[in-house]
Amino acid sequence: QVQLVESGGGLVQAGGSLRLSCAASGRTFSNYAMGWFRQAPGKEREFVASIVTISWSGGSTRYADSVKGRFTISRDNAKNTVYLQMNSLKPEDTAVYYCAARGIPGISSYRHEYQYWGQGTQVTVSS
């Protein structure tokens, strides 16, 4: 089992920045590919970003087109933490953001391929 706890959400004005953190506990964090997803009211949960383990493709990343160039995913295996740095935020980025862990090496943007989920953290971007 892997437990995930997100933090860092909040209210920010358009154009501002936030950094989300996801602390993992349980099994060896470094073996898991990690992802961030988000869900806006009335919409399905959607992929935001993913990062694989360092030993698999050197820690490569993938981003949704809507956040490319604005968001950056990173991980610190020594701290069992994955981060999502969000810059140039837009009102359409408003959503609950979820951290997810995948016990299979390799990057994925499909939510059904992630086995473990955090409880989510609210991000609200005002115009």
CSV table of N, CA, C and O in Angstrom, one decimal:
chain,number,residue,atom,x,y,z
A,1,GLN,N,0.8,-1.2,0.0
A,1,GLN,CA,0.0,0.0,0.0
A,1,GLN,C,0.9,1.2,0.0
A,1,GLN,O,1.9,1.3,0.6
A,2,VAL,N,0.4,2.3,-0.7
A,2,VAL,CA,1.0,3.6,-0.7
A,2,VAL,C,0.0,4.6,-0.2
A,2,VAL,O,-1.1,4.6,-0.7
A,3,GLN,N,0.4,5.4,0.7
A,3,GLN,CA,-0.5,6.5,1.1
A,3,GLN,C,0.0,7.8,0.6
A,3,GLN,O,1.2,8.1,0.6
A,4,LEU,N,-0.9,8.6,0.1
A,4,LEU,CA,-0.5,9.9,-0.6
A,4,LEU,C,-1.2,11.0,0.1
A,4,LEU,O,-2.5,11.0,0.2
A,5,VAL,N,-0.5,12.1,0.4
A,5,VAL,CA,-1.2,13.3,1.0
A,5,VAL,C,-0.7,14.5,0.3
A,5,VAL,O,0.5,14.9,0.3
A,6,GLU,N,-1.7,15.2,-0.4
A,6,GLU,CA,-1.4,16.4,-1.1
A,6,GLU,C,-1.5,17.7,-0.2
A,6,GLU,O,-2.2,17.7,0.8
A,7,SER,N,-0.7,18.7,-0.5
A,7,SER,CA,-0.8,20.0,0.2
A,7,SER,C,-0.4,21.1,-0.8
A,7,SER,O,0.2,20.8,-1.9
A,8,GLY,N,-0.6,22.3,-0.4
A,8,GLY,CA,-0.2,23.4,-1.2
A,8,GLY,C,-1.2,24.1,-2.0
A,8,GLY,O,-0.9,25.2,-2.6
A,9,GLY,N,-2.4,23.6,-2.0
A,9,GLY,CA,-3.5,24.3,-2.7
A,9,GLY,C,-3.9,25.6,-2.1
A,9,GLY,O,-3.5,25.9,-1.0
A,10,GLY,N,-4.7,26.3,-2.8
A,10,GLY,CA,-5.2,27.6,-2.2
A,10,GLY,C,-5.8,28.5,-3.3
A,10,GLY,O,-6.1,28.0,-4.4
A,11,LEU,N,-6.0,29.7,-2.9
A,11,LEU,CA,-6.6,30.7,-3.8
A,11,LEU,C,-5.5,31.6,-4.3
A,11,LEU,O,-4.7,32.2,-3.5
A,12,VAL,N,-5.5,31.8,-5.6
A,12,VAL,CA,-4.4,32.7,-6.2
A,12,VAL,C,-5.1,33.5,-7.4
A,12,VAL,O,-6.0,33.0,-8.0
A,13,GLN,N,-4.5,34.6,-7.6
A,13,GLN,CA,-5.0,35.4,-8.8
A,13,GLN,C,-4.4,34.9,-10.1
A,13,GLN,O,-3.4,34.3,-10.1
A,14,ALA,N,-5.1,35.1,-11.2
A,14,ALA,CA,-4.6,34.7,-12.5
A,14,ALA,C,-3.3,35.3,-12.7
A,14,ALA,O,-3.0,36.5,-12.4
A,15,GLY,N,-2.4,34.5,-13.3
A,15,GLY,CA,-1.0,34.9,-13.5
A,15,GLY,C,-0.1,34.5,-12.4
A,15,GLY,O,1.2,34.6,-12.5
A,16,GLY,N,-0.6,34.1,-11.2
A,16,GLY,CA,0.2,33.8,-10.1
A,16,GLY,C,0.7,32.3,-10.2
A,16,GLY,O,0.5,31.6,-11.2
A,17,SER,N,1.3,31.9,-9.1
A,17,SER,CA,1.9,30.6,-9.0
A,17,SER,C,1.6,29.9,-7.7
A,17,SER,O,1.3,30.5,-6.7
A,18,LEU,N,1.6,28.6,-7.7
A,18,LEU,CA,1.4,27.7,-6.6
A,18,LEU,C,2.3,26.5,-6.8
A,18,LEU,O,2.6,26.1,-7.9
A,19,ARG,N,2.8,25.9,-5.7
A,19,ARG,CA,3.5,24.7,-5.7
A,19,ARG,C,2.8,23.6,-4.9
A,19,ARG,O,2.6,23.8,-3.7
A,20,LEU,N,2.3,22.6,-5.5
A,20,LEU,CA,1.7,21.5,-4.8
A,20,LEU,C,2.7,20.5,-4.4
A,20,LEU,O,3.7,20.2,-5.2
A,21,SER,N,2.5,19.8,-3.3
A,21,SER,CA,3.4,18.8,-2.8
A,21,SER,C,2.5,17.5,-2.6
A,21,SER,O,1.3,17.6,-2.2
A,22,CYS,N,3.1,16.4,-2.8
A,22,CYS,CA,2.5,15.1,-2.5
A,22,CYS,C,3.5,14.2,-1.7
A,22,CYS,O,4.5,13.8,-2.3
A,23,ALA,N,3.2,14.0,-0.5
A,23,ALA,CA,4.0,13.2,0.4
A,23,ALA,C,3.5,11.7,0.4
A,23,ALA,O,2.4,11.5,0.6
A,24,ALA,N,4.5,10.8,0.1
A,24,ALA,CA,4.1,9.4,0.0
A,24,ALA,C,4.7,8.6,1.1
A,24,ALA,O,5.8,8.9,1.6
A,25,SER,N,4.0,7.6,1.6
A,25,SER,CA,4.5,6.7,2.6
A,25,SER,C,4.0,5.3,2.2
A,25,SER,O,3.1,5.1,1.5
A,26,GLY,N,4.7,4.4,2.8
A,26,GLY,CA,4.4,3.0,2.5
A,26,GLY,C,5.5,2.3,1.8
A,26,GLY,O,6.6,2.3,2.3
A,27,ARG,N,5.3,1.8,0.6
A,27,ARG,CA,6.3,1.1,-0.1
A,27,ARG,C,7.3,2.1,-0.7
A,27,ARG,O,7.2,3.3,-0.6
A,28,THR,N,8.3,1.5,-1.3
A,28,THR,CA,9.4,2.3,-1.8
A,28,THR,C,9.0,3.3,-2.9
A,28,THR,O,8.6,2.9,-4.0
A,29,PHE,N,9.0,4.5,-2.5
A,29,PHE,CA,8.5,5.6,-3.3
A,29,PHE,C,9.3,5.6,-4.7
A,29,PHE,O,8.6,5.9,-5.7
A,30,SER,N,10.5,5.4,-4.6
A,30,SER,CA,11.3,5.5,-5.9
A,30,SER,C,11.0,4.5,-6.9
A,30,SER,O,11.3,4.7,-8.1
A,31,ASN,N,10.2,3.5,-6.6
A,31,ASN,CA,9.8,2.5,-7.6
A,31,ASN,C,8.6,2.9,-8.3
A,31,ASN,O,8.2,2.2,-9.3
A,32,TYR,N,7.9,3.9,-7.9
A,32,TYR,CA,6.6,4.3,-8.5
A,32,TYR,C,6.7,5.4,-9.4
A,32,TYR,O,7.4,6.4,-9.2
A,33,ALA,N,6.0,5.3,-10.5
A,33,ALA,CA,5.7,6.4,-11.4
A,33,ALA,C,4.6,7.3,-10.7
A,33,ALA,O,3.7,6.7,-10.1
A,34,MET,N,4.7,8.6,-10.8
A,34,MET,CA,3.8,9.5,-10.1
A,34,MET,C,3.1,10.4,-11.1
A,34,MET,O,3.7,10.7,-12.2
A,35,GLY,N,1.9,10.7,-10.8
A,35,GLY,CA,1.1,11.6,-11.7
A,35,GLY,C,0.3,12.6,-10.9
A,35,GLY,O,0.0,12.4,-9.7
A,36,TRP,N,-0.1,13.7,-11.6
A,36,TRP,CA,-1.0,14.7,-11.1
A,36,TRP,C,-2.2,14.7,-12.0
A,36,TRP,O,-2.0,14.7,-13.2
A,37,PHE,N,-3.4,14.7,-11.4
A,37,PHE,CA,-4.6,14.8,-12.2
A,37,PHE,C,-5.4,15.9,-11.5
A,37,PHE,O,-5.2,16.3,-10.4
A,38,ARG,N,-6.5,16.4,-12.2
A,38,ARG,CA,-7.3,17.4,-11.7
A,38,ARG,C,-8.8,17.2,-12.1
A,38,ARG,O,-9.0,16.6,-13.2
A,39,GLN,N,-9.7,17.7,-11.3
A,39,GLN,CA,-11.1,17.5,-11.6
A,39,GLN,C,-11.8,18.8,-11.2
A,39,GLN,O,-11.8,19.3,-10.1
A,40,ALA,N,-12.4,19.5,-12.3
A,40,ALA,CA,-13.1,20.7,-12.1
A,40,ALA,C,-14.6,20.3,-11.8
A,40,ALA,O,-15.0,19.2,-12.2
A,41,PRO,N,-15.4,21.2,-11.2
A,41,PRO,CA,-16.8,20.8,-11.0
A,41,PRO,C,-17.5,20.5,-12.3
A,41,PRO,O,-17.4,21.2,-13.3
A,42,GLY,N,-18.2,19.3,-12.2
A,42,GLY,CA,-19.0,18.9,-13.4
A,42,GLY,C,-18.2,18.3,-14.5
A,42,GLY,O,-18.8,18.0,-15.5
A,43,LYS,N,-16.9,18.1,-14.3
A,43,LYS,CA,-16.1,17.5,-15.3
A,43,LYS,C,-15.4,16.3,-14.8
A,43,LYS,O,-15.3,16.0,-13.6
A,44,GLU,N,-14.9,15.5,-15.8
A,44,GLU,CA,-14.2,14.3,-15.4
A,44,GLU,C,-12.8,14.6,-15.0
A,44,GLU,O,-12.2,15.7,-15.3
A,45,ARG,N,-12.2,13.7,-14.2
A,45,ARG,CA,-10.9,13.9,-13.8
A,45,ARG,C,-9.9,13.8,-15.0
A,45,ARG,O,-10.1,12.8,-15.8
A,46,GLU,N,-9.0,14.7,-15.1
A,46,GLU,CA,-8.1,14.7,-16.3
A,46,GLU,C,-6.7,14.7,-15.9
A,46,GLU,O,-6.3,15.2,-14.8
A,47,PHE,N,-5.9,14.2,-16.8
A,47,PHE,CA,-4.4,14.1,-16.6
A,47,PHE,C,-3.8,15.5,-16.7
A,47,PHE,O,-4.2,16.3,-17.5
A,48,VAL,N,-2.8,15.7,-15.8
A,48,VAL,CA,-2.1,17.0,-15.8
A,48,VAL,C,-0.6,16.7,-16.1
A,48,VAL,O,-0.1,17.3,-17.1
A,49,ALA,N,0.0,15.8,-15.4
A,49,ALA,CA,1.5,15.6,-15.6
A,49,ALA,C,1.9,14.3,-14.9
A,49,ALA,O,1.2,13.8,-14.0
A,50,SER,N,3.0,13.7,-15.4
A,50,SER,CA,3.4,12.4,-14.9
A,50,SER,C,5.0,12.4,-14.9
A,50,SER,O,5.6,13.1,-15.8
A,51,ILE,N,5.6,11.7,-14.0
A,51,ILE,CA,7.0,11.6,-13.9
A,51,ILE,C,7.3,10.1,-13.6
A,51,ILE,O,6.7,9.6,-12.7
A,52,VAL,N,8.3,9.5,-14.3
A,52,VAL,CA,8.6,8.2,-14.0
A,52,VAL,C,9.8,8.1,-13.0
A,52,VAL,O,10.4,9.1,-12.6
A,53,THR,N,10.1,6.9,-12.6
A,53,THR,CA,11.2,6.7,-11.7
A,53,THR,C,12.5,7.0,-12.4
A,53,THR,O,12.7,6.9,-13.7
A,54,ILE,N,13.5,7.4,-11.6
A,54,ILE,CA,14.8,7.8,-12.2
A,54,ILE,C,15.4,6.7,-12.9
A,54,ILE,O,16.1,6.8,-14.0
A,55,SER,N,15.2,5.4,-12.4
A,55,SER,CA,15.9,4.3,-13.0
A,55,SER,C,15.2,3.9,-14.3
A,55,SER,O,15.7,3.0,-15.1
A,56,TRP,N,14.1,4.5,-14.6
A,56,TRP,CA,13.3,4.2,-15.8
A,56,TRP,C,13.3,5.4,-16.7
A,56,TRP,O,12.6,6.4,-16.4
A,57,SER,N,14.0,5.4,-17.7
A,57,SER,CA,14.0,6.6,-18.7
A,57,SER,C,14.5,7.8,-18.0
A,57,SER,O,14.2,8.9,-18.5
A,58,GLY,N,15.3,7.7,-17.0
A,58,GLY,CA,16.0,8.9,-16.4
A,58,GLY,C,15.0,9.9,-15.8
A,58,GLY,O,15.4,11.1,-15.7
A,59,GLY,N,13.9,9.4,-15.4
A,59,GLY,CA,12.9,10.4,-14.8
A,59,GLY,C,12.2,11.3,-15.7
A,59,GLY,O,12.0,12.4,-15.5
A,60,SER,N,11.9,10.7,-16.9
A,60,SER,CA,11.2,11.5,-17.9
A,60,SER,C,9.8,12.0,-17.5
A,60,SER,O,9.2,11.4,-16.6
A,61,THR,N,9.3,13.0,-18.1
A,61,THR,CA,8.0,13.6,-17.8
A,61,THR,C,7.1,13.7,-19.0
A,61,THR,O,7.5,13.6,-20.1
A,62,ARG,N,5.8,13.9,-18.7
A,62,ARG,CA,4.8,14.1,-19.7
A,62,ARG,C,3.8,15.1,-19.2
A,62,ARG,O,3.5,15.1,-18.0
A,63,TYR,N,3.3,15.9,-20.0
A,63,TYR,CA,2.3,17.0,-19.6
A,63,TYR,C,1.1,17.0,-20.5
A,63,TYR,O,1.2,16.7,-21.7
A,64,ALA,N,0.0,17.4,-20.0
A,64,ALA,CA,-1.1,17.7,-20.8
A,64,ALA,C,-0.8,18.9,-21.6
A,64,ALA,O,-0.1,19.8,-21.2
A,65,ASP,N,-1.4,19.0,-22.8
A,65,ASP,CA,-1.1,20.2,-23.7
A,65,ASP,C,-1.6,21.5,-23.0
A,65,ASP,O,-0.9,22.5,-23.2
A,66,SER,N,-2.6,21.4,-22.2
A,66,SER,CA,-3.1,22.6,-21.6
A,66,SER,C,-2.2,23.2,-20.5
A,66,SER,O,-2.4,24.4,-20.2
A,67,VAL,N,-1.2,22.5,-20.1
A,67,VAL,CA,-0.3,23.0,-19.0
A,67,VAL,C,1.1,23.0,-19.4
A,67,VAL,O,2.0,23.5,-18.7
A,68,LYS,N,1.4,22.6,-20.6
A,68,LYS,CA,2.8,22.6,-21.1
A,68,LYS,C,3.4,24.0,-21.1
A,68,LYS,O,2.7,24.9,-21.5
A,69,GLY,N,4.6,24.1,-20.6
A,69,GLY,CA,5.3,25.4,-20.5
A,69,GLY,C,4.9,26.2,-19.3
A,69,GLY,O,5.5,27.2,-19.0
A,70,ARG,N,3.9,25.8,-18.6
A,70,ARG,CA,3.4,26.5,-17.4
A,70,ARG,C,3.6,25.7,-16.1
A,70,ARG,O,3.9,26.3,-15.0
A,71,PHE,N,3.5,24.4,-16.2
A,71,PHE,CA,3.6,23.5,-15.0
A,71,PHE,C,4.8,22.7,-15.1
A,71,PHE,O,5.2,22.3,-16.2
A,72,THR,N,5.4,22.3,-14.0
A,72,THR,CA,6.6,21.5,-13.9
A,72,THR,C,6.4,20.4,-12.8
A,72,THR,O,6.2,20.8,-11.7
A,73,ILE,N,6.5,19.2,-13.2
A,73,ILE,CA,6.5,18.1,-12.2
A,73,ILE,C,7.9,17.7,-11.9
A,73,ILE,O,8.8,17.6,-12.8
A,74,SER,N,8.1,17.4,-10.6
A,74,SER,CA,9.4,16.9,-10.2
A,74,SER,C,9.3,16.0,-9.0
A,74,SER,O,8.2,15.9,-8.4
A,75,ARG,N,10.3,15.3,-8.6
A,75,ARG,CA,10.2,14.4,-7.5
A,75,ARG,C,11.5,14.4,-6.7
A,75,ARG,O,12.6,14.7,-7.3
A,76,ASP,N,11.4,14.2,-5.4
A,76,ASP,CA,12.6,14.1,-4.5
A,76,ASP,C,12.4,12.8,-3.8
A,76,ASP,O,11.7,12.6,-2.8
A,77,ASN,N,13.1,11.8,-4.3
A,77,ASN,CA,13.0,10.4,-3.7
A,77,ASN,C,13.5,10.3,-2.3
A,77,ASN,O,13.0,9.5,-1.5
A,78,ALA,N,14.5,11.2,-2.0
A,78,ALA,CA,15.0,11.2,-0.6
A,78,ALA,C,13.9,11.7,0.4
A,78,ALA,O,13.9,11.3,1.6
A,79,LYS,N,13.0,12.5,-0.1
A,79,LYS,CA,11.9,13.0,0.8
A,79,LYS,C,10.6,12.3,0.5
A,79,LYS,O,9.5,12.7,1.1
A,80,ASN,N,10.6,11.4,-0.4
A,80,ASN,CA,9.3,10.7,-0.8
A,80,ASN,C,8.2,11.6,-1.2
A,80,ASN,O,7.1,11.5,-0.8
A,81,THR,N,8.6,12.6,-2.0
A,81,THR,CA,7.7,13.7,-2.3
A,81,THR,C,7.7,14.0,-3.8
A,81,THR,O,8.8,14.0,-4.4
A,82,VAL,N,6.6,14.2,-4.4
A,82,VAL,CA,6.5,14.7,-5.8
A,82,VAL,C,5.8,16.1,-5.7
A,82,VAL,O,5.0,16.4,-4.9
A,83,TYR,N,6.3,17.0,-6.6
A,83,TYR,CA,5.8,18.4,-6.6
A,83,TYR,C,5.2,18.7,-8.0
A,83,TYR,O,5.5,18.1,-9.0
A,84,LEU,N,4.3,19.7,-7.9
A,84,LEU,CA,3.8,20.3,-9.2
A,84,LEU,C,3.9,21.8,-9.0
A,84,LEU,O,3.2,22.4,-8.3
A,85,GLN,N,4.9,22.4,-9.7
A,85,GLN,CA,5.0,23.8,-9.8
A,85,GLN,C,4.1,24.4,-10.9
A,85,GLN,O,4.2,24.0,-12.0
A,86,MET,N,3.2,25.3,-10.5
A,86,MET,CA,2.2,25.8,-11.4
A,86,MET,C,2.5,27.3,-11.5
A,86,MET,O,2.3,28.0,-10.5
A,87,ASN,N,2.8,27.7,-12.7
A,87,ASN,CA,3.1,29.1,-13.0
A,87,ASN,C,2.0,29.6,-14.0
A,87,ASN,O,1.4,28.9,-14.7
A,88,SER,N,1.9,31.0,-14.1
A,88,SER,CA,1.0,31.6,-15.0
A,88,SER,C,-0.4,31.0,-15.0
A,88,SER,O,-1.0,30.6,-16.0
A,89,LEU,N,-0.9,30.8,-13.8
A,89,LEU,CA,-2.2,30.2,-13.6
A,89,LEU,C,-3.3,30.9,-14.2
A,89,LEU,O,-3.3,32.2,-14.3
A,90,LYS,N,-4.3,30.2,-14.7
A,90,LYS,CA,-5.5,30.7,-15.4
A,90,LYS,C,-6.7,30.3,-14.6
A,90,LYS,O,-6.7,29.2,-13.9
A,91,PRO,N,-7.8,31.0,-14.8
A,91,PRO,CA,-9.0,30.6,-14.1
A,91,PRO,C,-9.5,29.2,-14.5
A,91,PRO,O,-10.0,28.4,-13.6
A,92,GLU,N,-9.2,28.8,-15.7
A,92,GLU,CA,-9.5,27.4,-16.1
A,92,GLU,C,-8.7,26.3,-15.4
A,92,GLU,O,-9.0,25.1,-15.6
A,93,ASP,N,-7.7,26.7,-14.7
A,93,ASP,CA,-6.9,25.7,-13.9
A,93,ASP,C,-7.6,25.4,-12.6
A,93,ASP,O,-7.1,24.5,-11.8
A,94,THR,N,-8.6,26.1,-12.3
A,94,THR,CA,-9.4,25.8,-11.0
A,94,THR,C,-9.9,24.4,-11.0
A,94,THR,O,-10.6,24.0,-11.9
A,95,ALA,N,-9.5,23.7,-10.0
A,95,ALA,CA,-9.9,22.3,-9.8
A,95,ALA,C,-9.4,21.7,-8.5
A,95,ALA,O,-8.6,22.4,-7.8
A,96,VAL,N,-9.9,20.5,-8.2
A,96,VAL,CA,-9.2,19.7,-7.2
A,96,VAL,C,-8.1,18.9,-7.8
A,96,VAL,O,-8.3,18.3,-8.8
A,97,TYR,N,-6.9,19.1,-7.3
A,97,TYR,CA,-5.8,18.4,-7.8
A,97,TYR,C,-5.4,17.1,-7.0
A,97,TYR,O,-5.3,17.2,-5.8
A,98,TYR,N,-5.2,16.0,-7.7
A,98,TYR,CA,-5.0,14.8,-7.1
A,98,TYR,C,-3.6,14.2,-7.5
A,98,TYR,O,-3.2,14.3,-8.6
A,99,CYS,N,-2.9,13.7,-6.5
A,99,CYS,CA,-1.7,13.0,-6.7
A,99,CYS,C,-2.0,11.5,-6.9
A,99,CYS,O,-2.9,11.0,-6.2
A,100,ALA,N,-1.2,10.8,-7.7
A,100,ALA,CA,-1.5,9.4,-7.9
A,100,ALA,C,-0.2,8.7,-8.1
A,100,ALA,O,0.8,9.2,-8.6
A,101,ALA,N,-0.2,7.4,-7.7
A,101,ALA,CA,1.0,6.5,-7.8
A,101,ALA,C,0.7,5.3,-8.7
A,101,ALA,O,-0.4,4.7,-8.6
A,102,ARG,N,1.7,4.9,-9.5
A,102,ARG,CA,1.6,3.8,-10.4
A,102,ARG,C,2.7,2.8,-10.1
A,102,ARG,O,3.9,3.2,-10.2
A,103,GLY,N,2.3,1.6,-9.8
A,103,GLY,CA,3.3,0.6,-9.4
A,103,GLY,C,4.0,-0.1,-10.5
A,103,GLY,O,4.8,-1.0,-10.3
A,104,ILE,N,3.8,0.4,-11.7
A,104,ILE,CA,4.4,-0.2,-12.9
A,104,ILE,C,5.3,0.8,-13.6
A,104,ILE,O,4.9,2.0,-13.8
A,105,PRO,N,6.5,0.5,-13.9
A,105,PRO,CA,7.4,1.5,-14.5
A,105,PRO,C,6.9,1.9,-15.8
A,105,PRO,O,6.2,1.2,-16.5
A,106,GLY,N,7.2,3.2,-16.2
A,106,GLY,CA,6.7,3.7,-17.5
A,106,GLY,C,5.7,4.8,-17.2
A,106,GLY,O,4.9,4.7,-16.3
A,107,ILE,N,5.7,5.8,-18.1
A,107,ILE,CA,4.9,6.9,-17.9
A,107,ILE,C,3.5,6.6,-18.4
A,107,ILE,O,3.3,5.8,-19.3
A,108,SER,N,2.5,7.3,-17.8
A,108,SER,CA,1.1,7.1,-18.2
A,108,SER,C,0.3,8.3,-18.0
A,108,SER,O,0.5,9.0,-17.0
A,109,SER,N,-0.7,8.6,-18.9
A,109,SER,CA,-1.6,9.7,-18.7
A,109,SER,C,-3.0,9.1,-18.4
A,109,SER,O,-4.0,9.9,-18.5
A,110,TYR,N,-3.2,7.8,-18.2
A,110,TYR,CA,-4.5,7.2,-18.1
A,110,TYR,C,-4.7,7.0,-16.6
A,110,TYR,O,-4.0,6.3,-15.9
A,111,ARG,N,-5.8,7.5,-16.1
A,111,ARG,CA,-6.1,7.5,-14.6
A,111,ARG,C,-6.3,6.0,-14.2
A,111,ARG,O,-6.0,5.7,-13.0
A,112,HIS,N,-6.8,5.2,-15.0
A,112,HIS,CA,-7.1,3.8,-14.6
A,112,HIS,C,-5.8,3.0,-14.4
A,112,HIS,O,-5.8,1.9,-13.8
A,113,GLU,N,-4.7,3.5,-14.8
A,113,GLU,CA,-3.4,2.8,-14.7
A,113,GLU,C,-2.7,3.2,-13.4
A,113,GLU,O,-1.6,2.8,-13.1
A,114,TYR,N,-3.3,4.1,-12.6
A,114,TYR,CA,-2.8,4.5,-11.3
A,114,TYR,C,-3.5,3.7,-10.2
A,114,TYR,O,-4.8,3.8,-10.2
A,115,GLN,N,-2.8,3.1,-9.3
A,115,GLN,CA,-3.4,2.3,-8.2
A,115,GLN,C,-3.7,3.1,-7.0
A,115,GLN,O,-4.6,2.7,-6.2
A,116,TYR,N,-3.0,4.1,-6.7
A,116,TYR,CA,-3.1,4.8,-5.4
A,116,TYR,C,-3.4,6.3,-5.7
A,116,TYR,O,-2.8,6.9,-6.5
A,117,TRP,N,-4.2,6.9,-4.8
A,117,TRP,CA,-4.7,8.2,-5.0
A,117,TRP,C,-4.7,9.0,-3.6
A,117,TRP,O,-5.0,8.4,-2.6
A,118,GLY,N,-4.3,10.2,-3.7
A,118,GLY,CA,-4.5,11.1,-2.5
A,118,GLY,C,-5.9,11.6,-2.4
A,118,GLY,O,-6.8,11.3,-3.3
A,119,GLN,N,-6.2,12.4,-1.4
A,119,GLN,CA,-7.5,12.9,-1.2
A,119,GLN,C,-7.8,14.2,-1.9
A,119,GLN,O,-9.0,14.6,-2.0
A,120,GLY,N,-6.8,14.8,-2.5
A,120,GLY,CA,-7.0,16.0,-3.3
A,120,GLY,C,-6.8,17.3,-2.6
A,120,GLY,O,-6.9,17.4,-1.3
A,121,THR,N,-6.4,18.3,-3.3
A,121,THR,CA,-6.2,19.7,-2.7
A,121,THR,C,-6.8,20.7,-3.7
A,121,THR,O,-6.6,20.6,-4.9
A,122,GLN,N,-7.6,21.6,-3.2
A,122,GLN,CA,-8.3,22.6,-4.0
A,122,GLN,C,-7.4,23.7,-4.5
A,122,GLN,O,-6.6,24.3,-3.7
A,123,VAL,N,-7.4,24.0,-5.8
A,123,VAL,CA,-6.7,25.1,-6.3
A,123,VAL,C,-7.8,26.0,-7.0
A,123,VAL,O,-8.6,25.5,-7.8
A,124,THR,N,-7.9,27.3,-6.6
A,124,THR,CA,-8.8,28.2,-7.1
A,124,THR,C,-8.1,29.4,-7.7
A,124,THR,O,-7.3,30.0,-7.0
A,125,VAL,N,-8.3,29.7,-9.0
A,125,VAL,CA,-7.6,30.8,-9.6
A,125,VAL,C,-8.7,31.9,-10.0
A,125,VAL,O,-9.6,31.6,-10.7
A,126,SER,N,-8.5,33.0,-9.4
A,126,SER,CA,-9.5,34.1,-9.6
A,126,SER,C,-9.1,35.0,-10.8
A,126,SER,O,-7.9,35.2,-11.0
A,127,SER,N,-10.0,35.5,-11.5
A,127,SER,CA,-9.7,36.4,-12.7
A,127,SER,C,-9.6,37.8,-12.3
A,127,SER,O,-9.9,38.2,-11.2
